[in-house]
Amino acid sequence: MRKKILEVKNLEISFQTYAGEVHAVRGVNFDLYEGETLAIVGESGSGKSVSTQAVMGLLGKKNTHIKGGEILYQGQDLLKLNEDDMQKVRGKEIATIFQDPMTSLNPTMTVGRQIAESIIQHQVVSWGEALEQAEEMLGMVGVKNTKSRMNHYPHQFSGGMRQRVMIAIALACKPKILIADEPTTALDVTIQAQILELMNELKTKINTSIIFITHDLGVVANMADRVAVMYAGKLVEWGTVDELFYNPQHPYTWGLLASMPTLENLEHGLYTIPGSPPNLLHPPVGDAFAPRNAYALEIDFKKEPEVFPVSKTHFAATWLLHAEAPKVTPPAEIQRRREMFDKKLMRREQV
Amino acid sequence: MKKYLVKRFLVGMIVLLLITFLSFLIINFSPGDPATLYVSSDATEAQLEQTRENLGLNKPLLIRYGHWLKNFIQGDLGISFATRQPVSNMLLERVGPTFLLMGTSLIVAYLIAIPLGVYSAVKQKSWVDYLITGTSFLGVSIPNFFLGLIFIYVFAVQLEWFPTGGMHDLGSEGGFLERVHHLILPVLVIATTISANMIRYVRSSMIEIFGENYLRTAKAKGLKPQNIIFRHGVRNALIPIITIVGTDIPKLIGGAIVTEQIFQWPGLGALTISSIQARDYNVLMAITLLSAIAVLFANMLTDVFYAAADPRIRLNEN
C-alpha cells in the first residue's frame, strides 16, 4: 500500500456574502497517495477549486470561513499552521498551476526571475545559482533557447509557453504535491495535449503527486489514477479511473458520463443533465442532486445519503446502493460501459 | 523608441508654434494699453504715440508677431517694458527658485503619497485606511491659497516655527539651512494638494492589482507578504500612476503661481503676476512659452518612463 501524503477530512468552507453565508464546501473527504494523480471533477461552483485553495492556504481571510475539518499533510494539519509556517509549505511542499496562464505571470518581471524567485525563497542558494536552476527548469518544461528566454517578459510568450513557465515555477522546488487547477482550460486542444504530456512526464521525473482539477472527463481518463466527483460542495463518488468510468454508481456520475461525447453516442446527440446546481446559500436537505435526478428516491429529498462502499477503492454517496433500494436500470450509455467493465474484470480473472 | 521620440519632438515643435501664436493674440487683445502705464497721467496723445513706438506697439499685430517670432528663433526674447532689462535675464533669475520649489514639492508629494497609498490599500477598510483617505479627501478639497494662508497663520504667525515668506532672511544671502527653512511651508502647501490626489490614485491602482492572478501566483510561491506587495504589486500599480505624474506638471505650474505669490517666493509665479499687472507683453510671452515647453517636455518624459516601467509597451524592440 502506498503512503498517504495528504488527507482532507470533513472540510467545510463557507463564504460570507451580502446575501448571506454560502456553503461552498460541505464536508469533503479525500486522500492523496504518493506519486498518484487524483482528478477532482465537477461543474463550476461545485467547490473543487475552493477545496484545493484551502489546501494551499490561498483563500482570502476576510470573508472566507473554514468552519471545520482537517487538512493533514504528512500528518501535520495545515489549517493549524500560522502564516509564516504556511509560507514554507507553499511553493516548496505544495505548489499550484492556475487556469489562466495569460494573467498568472507578472507582466513586468522577466520569466527567469519569476522562476528563480521561488527557488531563492525556499533554498539556501545564491541568486546566481537560483537563476541557473531556473534556466534548467525552463529547459525541462520544453522551452527552447533558455538563455535568451530567461530574460524575456511574459508577453513575449504564447499561451502554451506561459503555461510551461507556470509549470516551471510550480515545480522549481520539486514539491511533493502539485495542484493543477484546470491548467489546460484556457489552451487550445493541441497545446492542451502537449501540456498534459509534459505534466505526466515531470510527475515521474520529480516524483510528485498531482491533484488535477478539471471538468473535462476526457482529460481525466488520460491523466488520473483515481477520480473524485464533486457536486454542490460534496464528493458524491470516488474510485479508480476504471471504476468511475465503467462502473459508475451515482446518478450524477451517470449524467456526467452520458453527456460526454463519444464515438458511440454521436448519432443520438449529447445528453444534458436537466436543471442547474442548487443555490448553496440555502443548501438543500437530503441529496443535493435529487431535484435533477430522474432516479431520485423519496428518501433522497429527506435524508442525505450515506457513503456506500462499492469496492475497496470505490465509494458512492447514493441511496440507490442501500440494500432496500429498488433496482434501477441506468441509462443505456452507462449499461454499455458496465458491460465493458465486466468483460475487463473477466479478462483479468482469466489471466 | 528613438524614431518615436523624434516624431514626438517634431509634433511638439508645431504645437509650440501654435501656442506662441495663440498666446500672442490673447495677450495683445486683452484690455489695457501698456503705453499708458509708462507715461505720466497728463501725457499728450503725441507722447503716448511716441511711447508706443518705443515699445514697438504701433505696428499691425501680425507683423509684430512675425517680428517676435524672428527674434525668438534667434534666441532673443525681447526687452521688458517695465524694467528695460532683457527678458531672458529676468527669466534666468527666476527659473532657479521656481524649479527648486516645484521639484522639491513633487518629490515630497510622491514620498508622502506612494507609501501612504500603498499602505492604505494593504490595510483596506481599516481605520488607518479611512483616516488616510479621509485626510486626502480634505486635502483635495482645500484650495491652495487657502491652505497657504492657514499654514502661514498657524506655523508662521502663531507658532513662529517658519518664516511667513521669501527665500531667505532679510538682508542675508542665505545659507543652505536658511533656504530649507524658507522652503518648508510653500513645499508643504503644494505637496499636500498633489499628494492628496495621488494617494487616491495609488490606493485604487494598488487595490486593482491585488485582484490580479499573478499576485495569487506570487503568494502560491510562498513569498513573504512584503515581497508580494513590493516586487509584484507596487511596480505594476505605479505604471498607470506615471500618466498622472505627467498631468501633475501643468497643475504644478498653475499652483506655483498662487503659492509663490502668497509666500513671496521670488520665482516665475510672482513674475507672472507682476507682468500681468504691468502689461509686460514680452515677459508674459516668454513665461507662457516656458510653461508650454515644460508641459510638452513632461508629456514626452511620461512616455519614456512608461516604456521604461512596462516592458509590454517598449517600442521597436530588437
mmCIF file of N, CA and C in Angstrom, chain A residues 218-272:
data_model
loop_
_atom_site.group_PDB
_atom_site.id
_atom_site.type_symbol
_atom_site.label_atom_id
_atom_site.label_comp_id
_atom_site.label_asym_id
_atom_site.label_seq_id
_atom_site.Cartn_x
_atom_site.Cartn_y
_atom_site.Cartn_z
ATOM 1 N N GLY A 218 -12.544 13.775 -20.548
ATOM 2 C CA GLY A 218 -11.585 13.204 -21.492
ATOM 3 C C GLY A 218 -10.172 13.340 -20.950
ATOM 4 N N VAL A 219 -9.878 14.492 -20.365
ATOM 5 C CA VAL A 219 -8.569 14.730 -19.778
ATOM 6 C C VAL A 219 -8.340 13.781 -18.597
ATOM 7 N N VAL A 220 -9.390 13.571 -17.800
ATOM 8 C CA VAL A 220 -9.285 12.717 -16.621
ATOM 9 C C VAL A 220 -8.805 11.317 -17.006
ATOM 10 N N ALA A 221 -9.416 10.783 -18.065
ATOM 11 C CA ALA A 221 -9.088 9.421 -18.477
ATOM 12 C C ALA A 221 -7.609 9.280 -18.802
ATOM 13 N N ASN A 222 -7.017 10.349 -19.368
ATOM 14 C CA ASN A 222 -5.608 10.285 -19.740
ATOM 15 C C ASN A 222 -4.652 10.530 -18.590
ATOM 16 N N MET A 223 -5.108 11.278 -17.597
ATOM 17 C CA MET A 223 -4.195 11.763 -16.574
ATOM 18 C C MET A 223 -4.250 10.993 -15.265
ATOM 19 N N ALA A 224 -5.468 10.624 -14.853
ATOM 20 C CA ALA A 224 -5.648 10.288 -13.451
ATOM 21 C C ALA A 224 -5.482 8.811 -13.146
ATOM 22 N N ASP A 225 -5.101 8.522 -11.898
ATOM 23 C CA ASP A 225 -5.163 7.174 -11.372
ATOM 24 C C ASP A 225 -6.518 6.978 -10.707
ATOM 25 N N ARG A 226 -6.920 8.002 -9.946
ATOM 26 C CA ARG A 226 -8.207 7.929 -9.261
ATOM 27 C C ARG A 226 -9.001 9.191 -9.569
ATOM 28 N N VAL A 227 -10.309 9.082 -9.450
ATOM 29 C CA VAL A 227 -11.179 10.216 -9.745
ATOM 30 C C VAL A 227 -12.147 10.431 -8.592
ATOM 31 N N ALA A 228 -12.381 11.693 -8.267
ATOM 32 C CA ALA A 228 -13.421 12.015 -7.298
ATOM 33 C C ALA A 228 -14.390 12.963 -7.974
ATOM 34 N N VAL A 229 -15.675 12.680 -7.838
ATOM 35 C CA VAL A 229 -16.691 13.528 -8.456
ATOM 36 C C VAL A 229 -17.301 14.412 -7.380
ATOM 37 N N MET A 230 -17.345 15.680 -7.657
ATOM 38 C CA MET A 230 -17.828 16.618 -6.657
ATOM 39 C C MET A 230 -19.117 17.268 -7.135
ATOM 40 N N TYR A 231 -20.059 17.415 -6.231
ATOM 41 C CA TYR A 231 -21.306 18.093 -6.580
ATOM 42 C C TYR A 231 -21.800 18.895 -5.385
ATOM 43 N N ALA A 232 -22.076 20.165 -5.606
ATOM 44 C CA ALA A 232 -22.635 21.046 -4.569
ATOM 45 C C ALA A 232 -21.855 20.971 -3.258
ATOM 46 N N GLY A 233 -20.535 21.022 -3.363
ATOM 47 C CA GLY A 233 -19.723 21.107 -2.155
ATOM 48 C C GLY A 233 -19.457 19.791 -1.463
ATOM 49 N N LYS A 234 -19.803 18.688 -2.131
ATOM 50 C CA LYS A 234 -19.550 17.368 -1.537
ATOM 51 C C LYS A 234 -18.998 16.418 -2.583
ATOM 52 N N LEU A 235 -18.244 15.413 -2.116
ATOM 53 C CA LEU A 235 -17.851 14.359 -3.039
ATOM 54 C C LEU A 235 -19.003 13.368 -3.106
ATOM 55 N N VAL A 236 -19.438 13.038 -4.314
ATOM 56 C CA VAL A 236 -20.555 12.107 -4.412
ATOM 57 C C VAL A 236 -20.080 10.706 -4.781
ATOM 58 N N GLU A 237 -18.917 10.613 -5.428
ATOM 59 C CA GLU A 237 -18.425 9.292 -5.783
ATOM 60 C C GLU A 237 -16.926 9.364 -6.037
ATOM 61 N N TRP A 238 -16.186 8.367 -5.580
ATOM 62 C CA TRP A 238 -14.765 8.336 -5.919
ATOM 63 C C TRP A 238 -14.274 6.907 -6.039
ATOM 64 N N GLY A 239 -13.289 6.735 -6.899
ATOM 65 C CA GLY A 239 -12.757 5.399 -7.142
ATOM 66 C C GLY A 239 -11.651 5.496 -8.173
ATOM 67 N N THR A 240 -11.176 4.330 -8.634
ATOM 68 C CA THR A 240 -10.142 4.370 -9.660
ATOM 69 C C THR A 240 -10.781 4.820 -10.971
ATOM 70 N N VAL A 241 -9.941 5.190 -11.935
ATOM 71 C CA VAL A 241 -10.466 5.663 -13.212
ATOM 72 C C VAL A 241 -11.377 4.613 -13.841
ATOM 73 N N ASP A 242 -10.936 3.359 -13.831
ATOM 74 C CA ASP A 242 -11.753 2.296 -14.422
ATOM 75 C C ASP A 242 -13.101 2.178 -13.732
ATOM 76 N N GLU A 243 -13.061 2.198 -12.412
ATOM 77 C CA GLU A 243 -14.315 2.041 -11.654
ATOM 78 C C GLU A 243 -15.278 3.176 -11.955
ATOM 79 N N LEU A 244 -14.729 4.400 -12.013
ATOM 80 C CA LEU A 244 -15.583 5.559 -12.229
ATOM 81 C C LEU A 244 -16.144 5.593 -13.649
ATOM 82 N N PHE A 245 -15.302 5.231 -14.601
ATOM 83 C CA PHE A 245 -15.727 5.361 -15.991
ATOM 84 C C PHE A 245 -16.589 4.190 -16.441
ATOM 85 N N TYR A 246 -16.351 3.009 -15.855
ATOM 86 C CA TYR A 246 -17.054 1.835 -16.378
ATOM 87 C C TYR A 246 -18.050 1.216 -15.411
ATOM 88 N N ASN A 247 -17.963 1.628 -14.149
ATOM 89 C CA ASN A 247 -18.938 1.077 -13.212
ATOM 90 C C ASN A 247 -19.466 2.164 -12.282
ATOM 91 N N PRO A 248 -19.898 3.303 -12.858
ATOM 92 C CA PRO A 248 -20.329 4.408 -12.002
ATOM 93 C C PRO A 248 -21.607 4.046 -11.245
ATOM 94 N N GLN A 249 -21.760 4.578 -10.044
ATOM 95 C CA GLN A 249 -22.919 4.238 -9.216
ATOM 96 C C GLN A 249 -23.838 5.424 -8.962
ATOM 97 N N HIS A 250 -23.273 6.612 -8.864
ATOM 98 C CA HIS A 250 -24.096 7.774 -8.534
ATOM 99 C C HIS A 250 -24.778 8.321 -9.790
ATOM 100 N N PRO A 251 -26.063 8.607 -9.711
ATOM 101 C CA PRO A 251 -26.766 9.131 -10.897
ATOM 102 C C PRO A 251 -26.114 10.394 -11.461
ATOM 103 N N TYR A 252 -25.420 11.189 -10.599
ATOM 104 C CA TYR A 252 -24.754 12.380 -11.129
ATOM 105 C C TYR A 252 -23.579 11.974 -12.018
ATOM 106 N N THR A 253 -22.834 10.972 -11.577
ATOM 107 C CA THR A 253 -21.733 10.476 -12.405
ATOM 108 C C THR A 253 -22.278 9.912 -13.717
ATOM 109 N N TRP A 254 -23.432 9.240 -13.624
ATOM 110 C CA TRP A 254 -24.079 8.735 -14.849
ATOM 111 C C TRP A 254 -24.328 9.887 -15.802
ATOM 112 N N GLY A 255 -24.887 10.957 -15.241
ATOM 113 C CA GLY A 255 -25.207 12.124 -16.064
ATOM 114 C C GLY A 255 -23.966 12.698 -16.721
ATOM 115 N N LEU A 256 -22.898 12.824 -15.907
ATOM 116 C CA LEU A 256 -21.656 13.389 -16.447
ATOM 117 C C LEU A 256 -21.128 12.542 -17.593
ATOM 118 N N LEU A 257 -21.108 11.222 -17.375
ATOM 119 C CA LEU A 257 -20.545 10.329 -18.388
ATOM 120 C C LEU A 257 -21.419 10.291 -19.631
ATOM 121 N N ALA A 258 -22.747 10.339 -19.409
ATOM 122 C CA ALA A 258 -23.661 10.275 -20.555
ATOM 123 C C ALA A 258 -23.566 11.553 -21.387
ATOM 124 N N SER A 259 -23.136 12.653 -20.749
ATOM 125 C CA SER A 259 -23.063 13.902 -21.506
ATOM 126 C C SER A 259 -21.684 14.117 -22.120
ATOM 127 N N MET A 260 -20.845 13.081 -22.036
ATOM 128 C CA MET A 260 -19.514 13.170 -22.616
ATOM 129 C C MET A 260 -19.571 12.670 -24.058
ATOM 130 N N PRO A 261 -19.042 13.449 -24.992
ATOM 131 C CA PRO A 261 -19.132 12.984 -26.380
ATOM 132 C C PRO A 261 -18.244 11.761 -26.630
ATOM 133 N N THR A 262 -18.805 10.688 -27.161
ATOM 134 C CA THR A 262 -18.017 9.517 -27.542
ATOM 135 C C THR A 262 -18.414 9.152 -28.963
ATOM 136 N N LEU A 263 -17.659 8.262 -29.577
ATOM 137 C CA LEU A 263 -17.982 7.871 -30.950
ATOM 138 C C LEU A 263 -19.347 7.207 -31.003
ATOM 139 N N GLU A 264 -19.722 6.477 -29.911
ATOM 140 C CA GLU A 264 -20.977 5.722 -29.920
ATOM 141 C C GLU A 264 -22.203 6.633 -29.819
ATOM 142 N N ASN A 265 -22.112 7.677 -28.992
ATOM 143 C CA ASN A 265 -23.329 8.453 -28.770
ATOM 144 C C ASN A 265 -23.465 9.630 -29.737
ATOM 145 N N LEU A 266 -22.642 9.626 -30.798
ATOM 146 C CA LEU A 266 -22.716 10.725 -31.755
ATOM 147 C C LEU A 266 -24.067 10.801 -32.450
ATOM 148 N N GLU A 267 -24.632 9.601 -32.746
ATOM 149 C CA GLU A 267 -25.856 9.572 -33.562
ATOM 150 C C GLU A 267 -27.041 10.224 -32.863
ATOM 151 N N HIS A 268 -27.260 9.849 -31.578
ATOM 152 C CA HIS A 268 -28.477 10.369 -30.944
ATOM 153 C C HIS A 268 -28.246 11.639 -30.132
ATOM 154 N N GLY A 269 -27.167 12.327 -30.414
ATOM 155 C CA GLY A 269 -26.964 13.631 -29.769
ATOM 156 C C GLY A 269 -26.513 13.495 -28.338
ATOM 157 N N LEU A 270 -26.020 14.579 -27.790
ATOM 158 C CA LEU A 270 -25.468 14.549 -26.435
ATOM 159 C C LEU A 270 -26.548 14.670 -25.380
ATOM 160 N N TYR A 271 -26.337 13.961 -24.291
ATOM 161 C CA TYR A 271 -27.243 14.039 -23.163
ATOM 162 C C TYR A 271 -26.903 15.276 -22.336
ATOM 163 N N THR A 272 -27.887 15.931 -21.781
ATOM 164 C CA THR A 272 -27.598 17.002 -20.819
ATOM 165 C C THR A 272 -28.328 16.711 -19.529
#
